[in-house]
mmCIF file of C-alpha atoms and ligand atoms in Angstrom:
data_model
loop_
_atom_site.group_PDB
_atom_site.id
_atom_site.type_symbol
_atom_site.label_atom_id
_atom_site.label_comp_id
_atom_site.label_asym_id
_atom_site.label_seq_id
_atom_site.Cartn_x
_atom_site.Cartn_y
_atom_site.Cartn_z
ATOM 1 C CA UNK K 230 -20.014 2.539 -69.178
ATOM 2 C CA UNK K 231 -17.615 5.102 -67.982
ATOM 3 C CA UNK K 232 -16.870 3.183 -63.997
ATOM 4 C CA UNK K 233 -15.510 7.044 -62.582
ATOM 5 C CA UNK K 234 -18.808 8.556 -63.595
ATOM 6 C CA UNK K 235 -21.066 8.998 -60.758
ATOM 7 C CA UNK K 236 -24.508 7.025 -61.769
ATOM 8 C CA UNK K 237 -27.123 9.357 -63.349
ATOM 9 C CA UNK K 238 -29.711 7.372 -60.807
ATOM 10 C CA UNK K 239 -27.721 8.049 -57.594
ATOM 11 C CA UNK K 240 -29.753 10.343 -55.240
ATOM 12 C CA UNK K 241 -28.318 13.211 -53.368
ATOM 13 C CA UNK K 242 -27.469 11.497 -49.791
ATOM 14 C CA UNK K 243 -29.108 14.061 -47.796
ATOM 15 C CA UNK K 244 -30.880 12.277 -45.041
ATOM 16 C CA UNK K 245 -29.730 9.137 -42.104
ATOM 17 C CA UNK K 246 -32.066 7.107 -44.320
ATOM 18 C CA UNK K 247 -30.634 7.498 -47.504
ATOM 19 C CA UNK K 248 -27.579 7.320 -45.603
ATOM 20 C CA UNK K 249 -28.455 3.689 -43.834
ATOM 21 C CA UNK K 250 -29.522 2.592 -47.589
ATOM 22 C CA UNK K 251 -26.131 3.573 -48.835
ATOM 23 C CA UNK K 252 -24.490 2.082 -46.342
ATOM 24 C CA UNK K 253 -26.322 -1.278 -46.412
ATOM 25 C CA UNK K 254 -25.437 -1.094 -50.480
ATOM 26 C CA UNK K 255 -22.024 -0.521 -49.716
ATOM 27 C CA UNK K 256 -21.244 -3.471 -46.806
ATOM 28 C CA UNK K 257 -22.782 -5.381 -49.268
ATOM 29 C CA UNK K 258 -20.946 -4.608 -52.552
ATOM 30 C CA UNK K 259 -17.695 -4.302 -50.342
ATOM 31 C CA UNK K 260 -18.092 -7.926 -48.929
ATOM 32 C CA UNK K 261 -18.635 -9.409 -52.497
ATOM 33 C CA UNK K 262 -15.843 -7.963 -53.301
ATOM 34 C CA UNK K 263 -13.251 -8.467 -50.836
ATOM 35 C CA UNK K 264 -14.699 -12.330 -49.424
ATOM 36 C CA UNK K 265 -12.404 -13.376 -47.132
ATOM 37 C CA UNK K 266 -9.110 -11.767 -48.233
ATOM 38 C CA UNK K 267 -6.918 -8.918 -46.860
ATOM 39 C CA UNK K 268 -7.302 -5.190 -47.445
ATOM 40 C CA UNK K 269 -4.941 -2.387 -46.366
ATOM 41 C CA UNK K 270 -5.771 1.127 -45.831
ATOM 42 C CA UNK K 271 -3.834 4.439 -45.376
ATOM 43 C CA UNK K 272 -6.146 6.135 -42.515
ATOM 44 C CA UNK K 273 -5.313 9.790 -41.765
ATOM 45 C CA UNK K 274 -7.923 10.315 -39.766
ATOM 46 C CA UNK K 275 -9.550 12.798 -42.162
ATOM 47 C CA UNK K 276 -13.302 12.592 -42.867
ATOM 48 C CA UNK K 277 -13.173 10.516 -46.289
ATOM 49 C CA UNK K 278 -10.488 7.667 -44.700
ATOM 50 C CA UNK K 279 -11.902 7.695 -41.448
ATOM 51 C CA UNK K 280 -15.478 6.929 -43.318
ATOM 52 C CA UNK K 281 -13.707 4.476 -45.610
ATOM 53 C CA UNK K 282 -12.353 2.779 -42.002
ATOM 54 C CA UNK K 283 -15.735 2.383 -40.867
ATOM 55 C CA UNK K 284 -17.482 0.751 -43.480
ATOM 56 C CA UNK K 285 -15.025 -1.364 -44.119
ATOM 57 C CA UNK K 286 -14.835 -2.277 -40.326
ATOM 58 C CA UNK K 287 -18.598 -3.074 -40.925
ATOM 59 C CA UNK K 288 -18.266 -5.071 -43.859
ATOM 60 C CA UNK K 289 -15.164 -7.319 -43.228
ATOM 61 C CA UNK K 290 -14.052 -6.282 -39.679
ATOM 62 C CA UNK K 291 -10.436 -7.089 -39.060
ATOM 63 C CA UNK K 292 -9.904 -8.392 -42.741
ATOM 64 C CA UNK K 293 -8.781 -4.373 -42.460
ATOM 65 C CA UNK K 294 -5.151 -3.608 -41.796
ATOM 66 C CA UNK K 295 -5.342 0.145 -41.007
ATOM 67 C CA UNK K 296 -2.199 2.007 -41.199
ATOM 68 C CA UNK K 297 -1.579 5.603 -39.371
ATOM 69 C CA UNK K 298 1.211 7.284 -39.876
ATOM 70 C CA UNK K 299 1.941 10.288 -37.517
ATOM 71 C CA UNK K 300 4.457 12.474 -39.190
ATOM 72 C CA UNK K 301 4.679 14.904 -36.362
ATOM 73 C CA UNK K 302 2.779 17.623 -38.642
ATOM 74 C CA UNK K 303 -0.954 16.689 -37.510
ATOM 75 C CA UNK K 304 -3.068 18.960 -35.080
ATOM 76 C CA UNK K 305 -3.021 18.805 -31.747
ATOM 77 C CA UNK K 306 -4.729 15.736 -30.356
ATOM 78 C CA UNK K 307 -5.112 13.628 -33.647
ATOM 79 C CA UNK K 308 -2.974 10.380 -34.054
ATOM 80 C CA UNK K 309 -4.659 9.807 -29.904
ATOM 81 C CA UNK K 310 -8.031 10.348 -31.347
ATOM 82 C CA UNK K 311 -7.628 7.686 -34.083
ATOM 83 C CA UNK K 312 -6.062 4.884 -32.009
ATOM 84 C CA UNK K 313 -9.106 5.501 -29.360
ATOM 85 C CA UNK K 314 -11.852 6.050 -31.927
ATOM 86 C CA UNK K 315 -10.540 2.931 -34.467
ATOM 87 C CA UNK K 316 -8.849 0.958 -32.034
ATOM 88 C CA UNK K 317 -10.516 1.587 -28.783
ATOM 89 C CA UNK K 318 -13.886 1.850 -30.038
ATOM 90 C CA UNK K 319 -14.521 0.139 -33.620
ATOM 91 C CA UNK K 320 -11.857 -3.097 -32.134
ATOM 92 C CA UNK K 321 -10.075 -1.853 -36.017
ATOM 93 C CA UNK K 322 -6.608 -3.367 -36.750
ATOM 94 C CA UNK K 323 -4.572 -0.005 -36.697
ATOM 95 C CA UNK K 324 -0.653 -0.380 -36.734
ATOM 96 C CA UNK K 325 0.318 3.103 -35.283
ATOM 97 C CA UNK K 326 3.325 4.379 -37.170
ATOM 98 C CA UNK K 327 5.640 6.924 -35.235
ATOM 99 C CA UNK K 328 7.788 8.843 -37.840
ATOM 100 C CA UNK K 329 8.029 11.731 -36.498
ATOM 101 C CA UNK K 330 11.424 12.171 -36.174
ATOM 102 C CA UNK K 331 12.309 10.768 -39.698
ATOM 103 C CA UNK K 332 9.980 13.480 -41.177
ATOM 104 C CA UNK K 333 11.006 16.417 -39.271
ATOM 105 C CA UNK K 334 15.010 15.166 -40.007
ATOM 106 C CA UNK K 335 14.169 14.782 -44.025
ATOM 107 C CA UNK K 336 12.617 18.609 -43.749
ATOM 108 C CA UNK K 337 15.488 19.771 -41.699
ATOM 109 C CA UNK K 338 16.771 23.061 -43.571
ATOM 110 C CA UNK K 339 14.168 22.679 -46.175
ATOM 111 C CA UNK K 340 12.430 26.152 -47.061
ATOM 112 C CA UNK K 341 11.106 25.643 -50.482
ATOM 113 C CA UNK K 342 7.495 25.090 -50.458
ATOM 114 C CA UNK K 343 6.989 22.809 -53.122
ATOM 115 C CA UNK K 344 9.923 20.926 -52.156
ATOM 116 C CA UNK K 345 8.427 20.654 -48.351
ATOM 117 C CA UNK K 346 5.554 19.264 -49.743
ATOM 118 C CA UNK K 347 7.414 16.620 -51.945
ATOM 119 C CA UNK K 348 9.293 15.736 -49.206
ATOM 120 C CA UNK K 349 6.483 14.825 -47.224
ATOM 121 C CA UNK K 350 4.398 13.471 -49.511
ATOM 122 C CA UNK K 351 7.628 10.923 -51.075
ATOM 123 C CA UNK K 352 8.008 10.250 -47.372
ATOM 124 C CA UNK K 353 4.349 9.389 -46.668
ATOM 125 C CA UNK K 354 4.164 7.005 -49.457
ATOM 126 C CA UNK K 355 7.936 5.295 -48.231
ATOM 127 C CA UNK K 356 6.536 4.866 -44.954
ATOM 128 C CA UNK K 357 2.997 3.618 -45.966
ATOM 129 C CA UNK K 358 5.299 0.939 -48.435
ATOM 130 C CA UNK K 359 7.203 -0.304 -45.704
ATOM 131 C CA UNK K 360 4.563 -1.282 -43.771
ATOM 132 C CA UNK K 361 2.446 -2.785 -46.482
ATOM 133 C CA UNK K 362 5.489 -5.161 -46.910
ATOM 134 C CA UNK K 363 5.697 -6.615 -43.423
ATOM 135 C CA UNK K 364 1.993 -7.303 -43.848
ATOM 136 C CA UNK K 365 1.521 -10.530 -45.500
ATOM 137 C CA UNK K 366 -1.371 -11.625 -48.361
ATOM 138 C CA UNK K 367 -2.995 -8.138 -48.780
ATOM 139 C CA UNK K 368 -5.344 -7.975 -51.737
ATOM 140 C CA UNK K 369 -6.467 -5.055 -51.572
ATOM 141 C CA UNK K 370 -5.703 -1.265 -50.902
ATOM 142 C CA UNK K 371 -8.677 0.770 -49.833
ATOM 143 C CA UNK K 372 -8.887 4.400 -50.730
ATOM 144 C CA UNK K 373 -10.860 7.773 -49.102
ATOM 145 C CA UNK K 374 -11.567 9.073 -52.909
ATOM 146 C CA UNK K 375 -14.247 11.305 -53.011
ATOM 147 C CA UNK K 376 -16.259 12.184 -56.269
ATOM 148 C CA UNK K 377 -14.079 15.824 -56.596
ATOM 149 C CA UNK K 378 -10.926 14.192 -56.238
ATOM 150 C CA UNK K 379 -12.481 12.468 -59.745
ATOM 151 C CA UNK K 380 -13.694 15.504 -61.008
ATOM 152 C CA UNK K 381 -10.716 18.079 -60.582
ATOM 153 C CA UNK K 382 -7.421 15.670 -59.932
ATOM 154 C CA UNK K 383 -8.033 12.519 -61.852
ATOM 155 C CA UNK K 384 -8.481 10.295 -58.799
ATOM 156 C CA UNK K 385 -5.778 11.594 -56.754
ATOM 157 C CA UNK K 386 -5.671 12.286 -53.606
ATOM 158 C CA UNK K 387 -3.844 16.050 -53.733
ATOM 159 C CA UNK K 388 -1.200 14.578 -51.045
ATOM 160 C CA UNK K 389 -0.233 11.953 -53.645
ATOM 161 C CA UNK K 390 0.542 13.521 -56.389
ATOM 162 C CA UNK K 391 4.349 11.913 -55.760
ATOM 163 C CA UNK K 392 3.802 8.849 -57.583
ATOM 164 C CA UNK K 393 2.602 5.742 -56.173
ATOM 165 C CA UNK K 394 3.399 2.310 -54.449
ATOM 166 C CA UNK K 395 5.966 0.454 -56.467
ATOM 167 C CA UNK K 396 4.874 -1.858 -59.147
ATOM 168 C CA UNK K 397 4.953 -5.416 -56.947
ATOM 169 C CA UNK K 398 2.441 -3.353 -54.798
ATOM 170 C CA UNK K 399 0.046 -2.663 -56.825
ATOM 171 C CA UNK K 400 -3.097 -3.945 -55.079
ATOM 172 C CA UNK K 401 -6.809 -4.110 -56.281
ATOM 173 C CA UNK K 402 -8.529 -0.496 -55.245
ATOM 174 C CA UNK K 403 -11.487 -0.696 -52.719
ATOM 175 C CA UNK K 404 -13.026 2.747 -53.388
ATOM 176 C CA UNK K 405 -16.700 2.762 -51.208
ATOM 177 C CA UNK K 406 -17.328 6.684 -51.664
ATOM 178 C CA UNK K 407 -15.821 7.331 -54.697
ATOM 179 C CA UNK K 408 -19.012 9.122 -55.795
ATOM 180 C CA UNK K 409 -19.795 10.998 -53.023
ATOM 181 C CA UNK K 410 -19.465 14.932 -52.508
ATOM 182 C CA UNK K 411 -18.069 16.034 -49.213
ATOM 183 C CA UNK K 412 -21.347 16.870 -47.443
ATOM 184 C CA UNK K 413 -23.013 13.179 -48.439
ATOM 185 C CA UNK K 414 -19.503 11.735 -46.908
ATOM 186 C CA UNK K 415 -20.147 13.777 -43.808
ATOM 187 C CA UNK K 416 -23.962 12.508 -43.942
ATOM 188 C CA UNK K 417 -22.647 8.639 -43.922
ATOM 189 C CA UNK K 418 -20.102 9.596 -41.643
ATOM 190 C CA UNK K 419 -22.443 10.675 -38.923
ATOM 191 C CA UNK K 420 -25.065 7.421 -40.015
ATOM 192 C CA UNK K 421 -21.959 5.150 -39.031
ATOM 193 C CA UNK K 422 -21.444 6.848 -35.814
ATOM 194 C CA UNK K 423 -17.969 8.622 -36.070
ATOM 195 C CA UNK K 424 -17.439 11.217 -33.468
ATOM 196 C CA UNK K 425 -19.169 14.793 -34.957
ATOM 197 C CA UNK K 426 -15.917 16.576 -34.594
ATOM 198 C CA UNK K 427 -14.448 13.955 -37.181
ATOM 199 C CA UNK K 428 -17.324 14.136 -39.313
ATOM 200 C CA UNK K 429 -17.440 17.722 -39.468
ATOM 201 C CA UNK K 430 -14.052 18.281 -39.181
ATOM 202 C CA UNK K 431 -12.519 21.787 -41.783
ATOM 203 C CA UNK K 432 -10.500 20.751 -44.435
ATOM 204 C CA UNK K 433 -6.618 20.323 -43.643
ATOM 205 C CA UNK K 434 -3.578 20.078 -45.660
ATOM 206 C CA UNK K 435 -2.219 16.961 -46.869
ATOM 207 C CA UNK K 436 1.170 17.969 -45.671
ATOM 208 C CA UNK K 437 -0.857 19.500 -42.289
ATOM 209 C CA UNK K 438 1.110 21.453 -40.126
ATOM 210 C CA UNK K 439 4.352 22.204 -42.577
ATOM 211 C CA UNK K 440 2.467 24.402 -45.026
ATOM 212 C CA UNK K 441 2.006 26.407 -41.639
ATOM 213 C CA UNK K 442 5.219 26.693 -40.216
ATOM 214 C CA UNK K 443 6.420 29.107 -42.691
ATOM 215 C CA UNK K 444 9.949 28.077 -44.267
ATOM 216 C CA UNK K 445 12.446 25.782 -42.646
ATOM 217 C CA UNK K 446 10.401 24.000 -39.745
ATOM 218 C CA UNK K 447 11.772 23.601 -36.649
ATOM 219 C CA UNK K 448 10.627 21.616 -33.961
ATOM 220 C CA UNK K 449 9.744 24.611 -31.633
ATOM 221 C CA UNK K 450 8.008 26.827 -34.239
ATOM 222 C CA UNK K 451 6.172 23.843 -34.635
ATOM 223 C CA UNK K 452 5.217 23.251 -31.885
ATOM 224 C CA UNK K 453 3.897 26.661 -31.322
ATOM 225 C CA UNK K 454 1.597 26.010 -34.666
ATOM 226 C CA UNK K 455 0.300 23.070 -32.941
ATOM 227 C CA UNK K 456 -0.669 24.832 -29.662
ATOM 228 C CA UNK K 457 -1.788 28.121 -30.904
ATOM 229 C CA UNK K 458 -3.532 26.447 -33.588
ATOM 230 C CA UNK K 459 -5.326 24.074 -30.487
ATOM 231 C CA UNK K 460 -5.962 27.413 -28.307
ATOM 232 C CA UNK K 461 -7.685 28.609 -31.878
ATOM 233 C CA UNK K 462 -9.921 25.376 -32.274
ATOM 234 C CA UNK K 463 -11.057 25.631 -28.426
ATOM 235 C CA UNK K 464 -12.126 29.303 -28.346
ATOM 236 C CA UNK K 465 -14.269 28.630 -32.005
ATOM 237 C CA UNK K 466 -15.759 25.735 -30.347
ATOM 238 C CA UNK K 467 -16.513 27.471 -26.752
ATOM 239 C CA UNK K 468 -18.262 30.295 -28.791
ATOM 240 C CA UNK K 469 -20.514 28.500 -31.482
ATOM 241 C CA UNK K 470 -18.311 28.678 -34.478
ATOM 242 C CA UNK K 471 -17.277 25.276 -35.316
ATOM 243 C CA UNK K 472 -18.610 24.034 -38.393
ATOM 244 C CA UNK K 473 -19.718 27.907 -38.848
ATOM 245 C CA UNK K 474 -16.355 29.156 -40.063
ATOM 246 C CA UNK K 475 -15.352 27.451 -43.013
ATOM 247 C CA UNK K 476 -11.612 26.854 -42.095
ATOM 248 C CA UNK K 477 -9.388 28.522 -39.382
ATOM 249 C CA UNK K 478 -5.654 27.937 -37.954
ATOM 250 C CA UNK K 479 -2.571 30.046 -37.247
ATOM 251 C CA UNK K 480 0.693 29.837 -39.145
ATOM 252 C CA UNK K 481 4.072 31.285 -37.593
ATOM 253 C CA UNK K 482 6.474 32.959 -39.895
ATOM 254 C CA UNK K 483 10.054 32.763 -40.040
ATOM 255 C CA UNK K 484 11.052 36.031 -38.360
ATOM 256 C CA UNK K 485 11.000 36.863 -34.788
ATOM 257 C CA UNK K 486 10.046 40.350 -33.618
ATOM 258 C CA UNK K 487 10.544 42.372 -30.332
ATOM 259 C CA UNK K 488 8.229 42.394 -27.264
ATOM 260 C CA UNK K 489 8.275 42.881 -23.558
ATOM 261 C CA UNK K 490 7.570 40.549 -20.743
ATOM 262 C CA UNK K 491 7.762 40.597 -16.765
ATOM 263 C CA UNK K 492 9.631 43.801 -17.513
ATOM 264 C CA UNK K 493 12.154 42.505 -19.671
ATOM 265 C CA UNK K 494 12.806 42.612 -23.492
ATOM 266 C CA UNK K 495 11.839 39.298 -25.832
ATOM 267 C CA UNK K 496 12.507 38.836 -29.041
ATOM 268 C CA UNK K 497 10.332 35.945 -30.627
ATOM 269 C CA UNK K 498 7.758 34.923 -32.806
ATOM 270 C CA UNK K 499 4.869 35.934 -33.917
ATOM 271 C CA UNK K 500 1.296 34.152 -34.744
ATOM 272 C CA UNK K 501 -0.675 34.502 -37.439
ATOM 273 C CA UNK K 502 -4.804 33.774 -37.351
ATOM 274 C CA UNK K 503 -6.111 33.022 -40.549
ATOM 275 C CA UNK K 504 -10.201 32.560 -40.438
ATOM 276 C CA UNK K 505 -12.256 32.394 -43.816
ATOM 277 C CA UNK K 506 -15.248 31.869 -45.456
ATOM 278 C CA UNK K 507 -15.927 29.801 -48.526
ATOM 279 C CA UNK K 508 -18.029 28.024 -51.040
ATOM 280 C CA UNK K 509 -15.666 26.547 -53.078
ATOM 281 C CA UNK K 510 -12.032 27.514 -52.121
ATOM 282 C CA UNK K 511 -11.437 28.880 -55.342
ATOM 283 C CA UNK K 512 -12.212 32.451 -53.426
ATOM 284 C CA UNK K 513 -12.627 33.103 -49.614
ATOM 285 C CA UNK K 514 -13.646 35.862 -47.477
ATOM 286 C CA UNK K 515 -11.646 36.825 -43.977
ATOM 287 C CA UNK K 516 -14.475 35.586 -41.638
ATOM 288 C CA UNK K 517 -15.475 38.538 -39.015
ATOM 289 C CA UNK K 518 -15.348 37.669 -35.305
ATOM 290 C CA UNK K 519 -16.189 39.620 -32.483
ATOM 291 C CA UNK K 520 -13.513 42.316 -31.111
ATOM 292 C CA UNK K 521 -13.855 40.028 -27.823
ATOM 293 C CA UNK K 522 -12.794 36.831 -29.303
ATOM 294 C CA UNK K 523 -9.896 38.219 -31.322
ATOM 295 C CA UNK K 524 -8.759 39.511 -28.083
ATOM 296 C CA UNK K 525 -9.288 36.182 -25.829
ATOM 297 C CA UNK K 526 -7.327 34.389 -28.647
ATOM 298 C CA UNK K 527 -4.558 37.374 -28.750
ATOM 299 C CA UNK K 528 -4.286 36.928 -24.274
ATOM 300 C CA UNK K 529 -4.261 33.138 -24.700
ATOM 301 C CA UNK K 530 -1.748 32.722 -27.401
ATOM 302 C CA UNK K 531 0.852 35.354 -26.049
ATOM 303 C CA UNK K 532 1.060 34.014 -22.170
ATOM 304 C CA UNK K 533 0.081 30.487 -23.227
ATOM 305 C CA UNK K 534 2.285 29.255 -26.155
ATOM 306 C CA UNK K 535 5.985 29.678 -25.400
ATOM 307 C CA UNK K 536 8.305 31.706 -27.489
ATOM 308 C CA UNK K 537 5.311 33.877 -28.945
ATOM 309 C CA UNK K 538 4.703 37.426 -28.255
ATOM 310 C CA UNK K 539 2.360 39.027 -30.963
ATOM 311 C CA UNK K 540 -0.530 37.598 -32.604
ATOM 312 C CA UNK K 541 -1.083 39.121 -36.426
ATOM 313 C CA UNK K 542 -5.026 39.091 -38.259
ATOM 314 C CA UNK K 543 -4.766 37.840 -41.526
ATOM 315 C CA UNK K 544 -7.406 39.963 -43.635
ATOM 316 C CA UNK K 545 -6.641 39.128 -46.978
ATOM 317 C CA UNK K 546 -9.398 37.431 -49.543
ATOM 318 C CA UNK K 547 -9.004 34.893 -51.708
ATOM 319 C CA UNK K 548 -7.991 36.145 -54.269
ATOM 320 C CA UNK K 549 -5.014 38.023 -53.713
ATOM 321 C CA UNK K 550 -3.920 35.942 -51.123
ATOM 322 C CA UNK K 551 -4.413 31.808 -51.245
ATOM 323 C CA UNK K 552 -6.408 30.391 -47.954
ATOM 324 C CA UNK K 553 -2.778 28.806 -46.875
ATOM 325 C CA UNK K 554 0.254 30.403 -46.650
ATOM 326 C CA UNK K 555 2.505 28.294 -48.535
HETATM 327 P P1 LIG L 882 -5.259 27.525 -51.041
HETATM 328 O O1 LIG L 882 -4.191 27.792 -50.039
HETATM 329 O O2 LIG L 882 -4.727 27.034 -52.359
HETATM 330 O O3 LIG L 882 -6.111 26.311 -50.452
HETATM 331 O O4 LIG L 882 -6.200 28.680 -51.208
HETATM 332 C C1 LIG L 882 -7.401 25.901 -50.869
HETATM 333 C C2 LIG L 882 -7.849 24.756 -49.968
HETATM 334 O O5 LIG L 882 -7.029 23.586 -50.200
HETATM 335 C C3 LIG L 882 -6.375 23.199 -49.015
HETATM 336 N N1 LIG L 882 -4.999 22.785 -49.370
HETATM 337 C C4 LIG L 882 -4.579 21.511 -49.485
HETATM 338 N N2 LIG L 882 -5.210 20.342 -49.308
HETATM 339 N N3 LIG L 882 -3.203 19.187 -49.832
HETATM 340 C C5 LIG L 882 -4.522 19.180 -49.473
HETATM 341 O O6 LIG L 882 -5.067 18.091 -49.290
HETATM 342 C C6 LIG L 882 -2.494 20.327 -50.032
HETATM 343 O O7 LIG L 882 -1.330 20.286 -50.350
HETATM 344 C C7 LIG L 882 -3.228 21.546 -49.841
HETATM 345 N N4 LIG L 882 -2.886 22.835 -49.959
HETATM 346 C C8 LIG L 882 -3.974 23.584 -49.679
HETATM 347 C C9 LIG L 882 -6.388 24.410 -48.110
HETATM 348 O O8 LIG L 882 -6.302 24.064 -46.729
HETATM 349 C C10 LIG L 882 -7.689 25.059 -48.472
HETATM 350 O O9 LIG L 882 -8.767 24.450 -47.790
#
């Protein structure tokens, strides 16, 4: 029997019922398994971790070490929602990592795409390491794979394709929704009470925020991702379109242009929105908005987020263009 194929048998979780029965399946299966040793567990705060969190919350409370690891390139808001959601809420063991600074310092200078996302990714998997070994008698390392990760990249989460833990790490895998799709994750997500704007969160980059802060990233272009991609996220939401739009966020480019404010002469960045449609993200459509919104978002952005003083529509489908930018 091939164990990464998904069982002929399984129905399509479509329903809070056939979500409750999975997840009764699942506590059980997770507590024969585990009995009354440790497991660890990278959480991001992504839909497939944060539902891996949960159930394993469920199944062997704080037999779960979770470990979050703010790297200074998540969204605006994040790493606070997971400590109050997992730690405030669910009573989860979360050790809060802070490595902000010892990201942004590695990816100082750094312009090269691929190389930014090998640098984060190496880094992720140092800092996730280090705190595995100042945890003592873990058994076992629980994982958010979903049934396309099995499908299209062999089990791997696209964030770790930079090798993995060391050898004297290698833990038994815990792997509750390995057979799921994406909209039967969200399903059990919402069935074990995660916050909807978790469980129905868009899809975001591995390395977040540095595929959108276009070459070298520096802390203030950065920071002006973060907040025009917030300003973004709350207009969507105030007019209907989360979870209606397929994916959305702003990216600011390396080059500065000139503008004019209170009378006087900038010279500064500009934003880019990016909003598309998709099935698959193999190809994606420019989503259309209304003339009103684009120009709420353009006011907002330009007097709210400092150093920014043009906002640029991204048009392009996918193909010619990919969704991201790097
Ligand atoms: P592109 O830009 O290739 O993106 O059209 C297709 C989808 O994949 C997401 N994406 C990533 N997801 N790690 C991820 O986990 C990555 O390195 C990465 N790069 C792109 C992208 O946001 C889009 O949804």
């Amino acid at each position: 029997m091939n164990m990464n194929k998904r069982p002929e048998s399984m129905a399509r979780i479509t329903t809070p019922e056939l979500a409750n029965a999975f997840i009764d399946e699942q506590l059980a299966a997770l507590r024969a398994q585990i009995g009354d040793k440790k497991v660890l567990l990278a959480l991001s705060g992504g839909v497939d971790s944060s539902v891996v969190a949960a159930l394993l919350i469920k199944a062997v409370g704080t037999q779960l070490t979770c470990v979050h690891v703010n790297h200074g390139l998540l969204r605006k808001g994040e790493p606070e929602q997971v400590i109050e959601v997992f730690r405030g809420q669910m009573k989860a063991n979360l050790v809060y990592v802070d490595a902000v600074d010892r990201f942004l310092d590695k990816l100082a200078g750094v312009s090269d795409p691929e190389q930014k996302r090998h640098i984060i990714g190496a880094e992720f998997i140092r800092v996730f390491e280090e705190e595995a070994r100042k945890l003592n008698g873990i058994s076992f390392l629980a994982q958010g794979t979903i049934y396309p990760d099995i499908l299209e990249s062999d089990g791997v989460k696209a964030h770790h394709n930079v090798g993995g833990l060391p050898e004297d790490l290698q833990f038994e895998l815990v792997e509750p929704i390995k057979f799921l799709y994406k909209d039967e994750v969200r399903v059990v997500g919402k069935a074990l009470g995660l916050p909807d704007n978790m469980v129905f969160r868009q899809p975001f980059p591995g390395p977040g925020l540095g595929v959108r802060c276009i070459g070298a990233i520096t802390r203030d272009r950065l920071e002006a991702v973060r907040e025009s991609d917030a300003i973004l996220r709350e207009e969507f939401a105030r007019n209907g379109l989360e979870g209606k739009v397929w994916q959305y966020f702003t990216v600011v480019p390396d080059f500065k242009s000139t503008g004019i404010k209170d009378g006087k002469r900038t010279y500064d960045w500009p934003v880019i929105i990016r909003a598309v449609n998709t099935v698959d993200a193999v190809t994606a459509e420019c989503a259309e908005l209304s003339f009103e919104l684009m120009q709420k978002l353009v006011a907002r952005i330009t007097s709210e987020v400092p150093g920014v003083n043009r906002v640029l529509w991204d048009l392009t489908p996918k193909p010619s263009a990919t969704i991201e930018w790097e």
